[in-house]
mmCIF file of C-alpha atoms in Angstrom:
data_model
loop_
_atom_site.group_PDB
_atom_site.id
_atom_site.type_symbol
_atom_site.label_atom_id
_atom_site.label_comp_id
_atom_site.label_asym_id
_atom_site.label_seq_id
_atom_site.Cartn_x
_atom_site.Cartn_y
_atom_site.Cartn_z
ATOM 1 C CA MET A 14 57.313 17.290 -32.554
ATOM 2 C CA ASN A 15 59.941 20.046 -32.567
ATOM 3 C CA ILE A 16 59.740 23.220 -34.659
ATOM 4 C CA THR A 17 62.718 25.566 -34.852
ATOM 5 C CA TYR A 18 62.391 28.972 -36.475
ATOM 6 C CA GLN A 19 63.374 32.610 -36.356
ATOM 7 C CA LEU A 20 60.760 35.194 -37.271
ATOM 8 C CA THR A 21 61.779 38.074 -39.482
ATOM 9 C CA ARG A 22 60.472 41.561 -38.785
ATOM 10 C CA ASN A 23 58.493 41.440 -42.034
ATOM 11 C CA GLU A 24 56.841 38.158 -41.044
ATOM 12 C CA TYR A 25 55.864 39.569 -37.668
ATOM 13 C CA GLN A 26 54.413 42.705 -39.271
ATOM 14 C CA GLU A 27 52.429 40.545 -41.712
ATOM 15 C CA ALA A 28 51.122 38.443 -38.818
ATOM 16 C CA VAL A 29 50.007 41.560 -36.921
ATOM 17 C CA ALA A 30 48.283 42.898 -40.052
ATOM 18 C CA TYR A 31 46.540 39.543 -40.510
ATOM 19 C CA HIS A 32 45.472 39.579 -36.851
ATOM 20 C CA HIS A 33 43.906 43.010 -37.304
ATOM 21 C CA LYS A 34 42.082 41.928 -40.475
ATOM 22 C CA LYS A 35 40.343 39.261 -38.417
ATOM 23 C CA GLY A 36 39.444 41.706 -35.647
ATOM 24 C CA ARG A 37 37.103 44.660 -35.297
ATOM 25 C CA ARG A 38 39.064 47.025 -37.511
ATOM 26 C CA ALA A 39 36.591 46.776 -40.415
ATOM 27 C CA LEU A 40 33.748 47.627 -38.039
ATOM 28 C CA MET A 41 35.627 50.641 -36.664
ATOM 29 C CA ILE A 42 36.413 51.926 -40.160
ATOM 30 C CA SER A 43 32.775 51.507 -41.165
ATOM 31 C CA LEU A 44 31.605 53.417 -38.093
ATOM 32 C CA TYR A 45 34.102 56.202 -38.744
ATOM 33 C CA ALA A 46 33.112 56.409 -42.420
ATOM 34 C CA GLY A 47 29.415 56.503 -41.526
ATOM 35 C CA LEU A 48 29.931 59.184 -38.903
ATOM 36 C CA ALA A 49 32.092 61.335 -41.203
ATOM 37 C CA THR A 50 29.561 61.014 -44.021
ATOM 38 C CA PHE A 51 26.649 61.880 -41.727
ATOM 39 C CA LEU A 52 28.374 64.959 -40.310
ATOM 40 C CA ILE A 53 29.282 66.227 -43.762
ATOM 41 C CA LEU A 54 25.797 65.592 -45.169
ATOM 42 C CA ALA A 55 24.171 67.245 -42.164
ATOM 43 C CA GLY A 56 26.218 70.401 -42.654
ATOM 44 C CA THR A 57 25.876 70.676 -46.435
ATOM 45 C CA ASP A 58 23.748 73.209 -48.276
ATOM 46 C CA PHE A 59 22.678 71.145 -51.296
ATOM 47 C CA SER A 60 21.726 74.218 -53.313
ATOM 48 C CA ASN A 61 25.409 75.217 -53.460
ATOM 49 C CA THR A 62 27.208 72.833 -55.848
ATOM 50 C CA ARG A 63 30.658 74.001 -54.827
ATOM 51 C CA GLU A 64 29.958 73.228 -51.154
ATOM 52 C CA VAL A 65 28.623 69.769 -52.055
ATOM 53 C CA ILE A 66 31.767 68.916 -54.029
ATOM 54 C CA THR A 67 34.033 70.325 -51.313
ATOM 55 C CA ASN A 68 32.277 68.275 -48.638
ATOM 56 C CA ILE A 69 32.446 65.090 -50.729
ATOM 57 C CA PHE A 70 36.214 65.568 -51.106
ATOM 58 C CA ALA A 71 36.529 66.316 -47.395
ATOM 59 C CA ALA A 72 34.679 63.092 -46.527
ATOM 60 C CA PHE A 73 36.754 61.036 -48.946
ATOM 61 C CA PHE A 74 40.089 62.377 -47.730
ATOM 62 C CA SER A 75 39.196 62.167 -44.044
ATOM 63 C CA ILE A 76 38.201 58.498 -44.420
ATOM 64 C CA ALA A 77 41.296 57.721 -46.521
ATOM 65 C CA PHE A 78 43.522 59.491 -43.982
ATOM 66 C CA TYR A 79 42.014 57.504 -41.113
ATOM 67 C CA ILE A 80 42.548 54.166 -42.891
ATOM 68 C CA LEU A 81 46.120 55.076 -43.842
ATOM 69 C CA PHE A 82 46.910 56.441 -40.361
ATOM 70 C CA VAL A 83 45.691 53.277 -38.635
ATOM 71 C CA ARG A 84 47.709 51.101 -41.025
ATOM 72 C CA ILE A 85 50.904 53.124 -40.519
ATOM 73 C CA ILE A 86 50.531 53.150 -36.724
ATOM 74 C CA THR A 87 49.953 49.380 -36.691
ATOM 75 C CA ASP A 88 53.088 48.720 -38.750
ATOM 76 C CA TYR A 89 55.133 51.116 -36.631
ATOM 77 C CA LYS A 90 54.008 49.501 -33.364
ATOM 78 C CA ALA A 91 54.693 45.998 -34.717
ATOM 79 C CA LYS A 92 58.194 47.072 -35.780
ATOM 80 C CA LYS A 93 58.917 48.578 -32.348
ATOM 81 C CA ILE A 94 57.642 45.479 -30.531
ATOM 82 C CA TYR A 95 59.761 43.208 -32.734
ATOM 83 C CA ASP A 96 62.893 45.326 -32.278
ATOM 84 C CA LYS A 97 62.524 45.485 -28.471
ATOM 85 C CA SER A 98 61.604 41.821 -27.949
ATOM 86 C CA PRO A 99 64.468 39.335 -27.762
ATOM 87 C CA ILE A 100 61.968 36.479 -27.930
ATOM 88 C CA LEU A 101 60.562 37.524 -31.291
ATOM 89 C CA SER A 102 63.882 38.166 -33.009
ATOM 90 C CA ASN A 103 65.821 35.138 -31.693
ATOM 91 C CA GLU A 104 65.662 31.550 -32.867
ATOM 92 C CA VAL A 105 62.943 29.615 -31.056
ATOM 93 C CA THR A 106 62.365 25.894 -30.719
ATOM 94 C CA LEU A 107 58.850 24.768 -29.855
ATOM 95 C CA HIS A 108 58.327 21.310 -28.421
ATOM 96 C CA ILE A 109 54.716 20.413 -29.217
ATOM 97 C CA SER A 110 52.967 17.397 -27.762
ATOM 98 C CA GLY A 111 49.568 16.305 -26.539
ATOM 99 C CA LYS A 112 50.340 17.914 -23.189
ATOM 100 C CA GLY A 113 51.003 21.371 -24.623
ATOM 101 C CA ILE A 114 53.794 23.568 -25.946
ATOM 102 C CA LYS A 115 57.194 24.269 -24.416
ATOM 103 C CA GLN A 116 59.851 26.620 -25.736
ATOM 104 C CA ASP A 117 63.547 25.717 -25.836
ATOM 105 C CA LYS A 118 64.716 22.953 -23.523
ATOM 106 C CA LYS A 119 67.639 25.214 -22.532
ATOM 107 C CA THR A 120 65.350 27.699 -20.810
ATOM 108 C CA SER A 121 63.418 27.078 -17.635
ATOM 109 C CA ALA A 122 60.128 27.852 -19.341
ATOM 110 C CA GLU A 123 57.278 25.695 -18.203
ATOM 111 C CA LEU A 124 55.064 23.614 -20.410
ATOM 112 C CA LEU A 125 52.082 25.643 -21.590
ATOM 113 C CA PRO A 126 49.051 23.322 -21.555
ATOM 114 C CA TRP A 127 46.579 23.461 -24.419
ATOM 115 C CA SER A 128 43.965 24.861 -22.021
ATOM 116 C CA LEU A 129 45.846 28.206 -22.030
ATOM 117 C CA PHE A 130 45.175 28.660 -25.732
ATOM 118 C CA SER A 131 41.762 29.731 -26.958
ATOM 119 C CA LYS A 132 41.887 29.419 -30.762
ATOM 120 C CA TYR A 133 44.069 29.500 -33.835
ATOM 121 C CA THR A 134 43.844 31.049 -37.279
ATOM 122 C CA GLU A 135 45.971 30.497 -40.324
ATOM 123 C CA ASN A 136 46.745 31.814 -43.760
ATOM 124 C CA GLU A 137 49.157 30.643 -46.436
ATOM 125 C CA LYS A 138 52.242 31.860 -44.517
ATOM 126 C CA PHE A 139 51.705 31.181 -40.803
ATOM 127 C CA TYR A 140 49.539 30.050 -37.906
ATOM 128 C CA LEU A 141 48.446 32.446 -35.178
ATOM 129 C CA LEU A 142 47.933 30.631 -31.884
ATOM 130 C CA TYR A 143 45.892 32.780 -29.478
ATOM 131 C CA ALA A 144 46.333 32.803 -25.712
ATOM 132 C CA GLY A 145 43.926 35.747 -25.380
ATOM 133 C CA ALA A 146 42.049 38.218 -27.534
ATOM 134 C CA GLN A 147 45.160 40.299 -28.296
ATOM 135 C CA HIS A 148 47.974 37.890 -27.386
ATOM 136 C CA PHE A 149 49.091 35.449 -30.045
ATOM 137 C CA ASN A 150 52.120 33.418 -31.053
ATOM 138 C CA VAL A 151 53.249 33.268 -34.662
ATOM 139 C CA ILE A 152 54.331 29.926 -36.101
ATOM 140 C CA PRO A 153 55.567 30.245 -39.705
ATOM 141 C CA LYS A 154 54.583 27.464 -42.102
ATOM 142 C CA ARG A 155 57.841 27.776 -44.064
ATOM 143 C CA VAL A 156 59.739 25.796 -41.391
ATOM 144 C CA MET A 157 57.454 22.747 -41.495
ATOM 145 C CA ASN A 158 56.907 20.041 -44.040
ATOM 146 C CA GLU A 159 53.422 18.791 -44.930
ATOM 147 C CA THR A 160 53.470 15.982 -42.341
ATOM 148 C CA GLU A 161 54.390 18.381 -39.539
ATOM 149 C CA ARG A 162 51.670 20.807 -40.611
ATOM 150 C CA GLU A 163 49.078 18.042 -40.529
ATOM 151 C CA GLU A 164 50.278 16.921 -37.083
ATOM 152 C CA LEU A 165 50.148 20.503 -35.756
ATOM 153 C CA GLU A 166 46.685 21.067 -37.195
ATOM 154 C CA GLY A 167 45.618 17.775 -35.609
ATOM 155 C CA TYR A 168 46.669 19.130 -32.204
ATOM 156 C CA PHE A 169 44.800 22.367 -32.903
ATOM 157 C CA VAL A 170 41.608 20.550 -33.864
ATOM 158 C CA LYS A 171 41.822 18.139 -30.942
ATOM 159 C CA TYR A 172 42.675 20.634 -28.193
ATOM 160 C CA LEU A 173 41.284 24.006 -29.279
#
């Protein structure tokens, strides 16, 4: 089976955001929120209403800033990676078989056996094929028909 596609920057950024949703980001945000709340509660004089309200706003805005900051940094890094990588922004042809995956026949790239890949995840727009905890390949679903998707998922189930 051959799949030819060219990722857009927006697709790559969406894939990176999806990758981070599946990771430890929620745990890190929860830890940060818990720590910020604890520190503010520990330093609050509850007999002073103004201080209580000020500290509640400080906790809310510090947590919101952290979440927004992490999201902006993630999008910025994904954009930079996409812009600097000729592989991500060029058209790619994947040759997928029971032996593994090979990119473009024109290049001297070797066949990547299925044993190199650890898992895959998917959403309605693309598949993420993981070769490590932080290294993944994006395969958009828009370039495949239903038969090709079923065949690809069959390889994933059989080999991963």
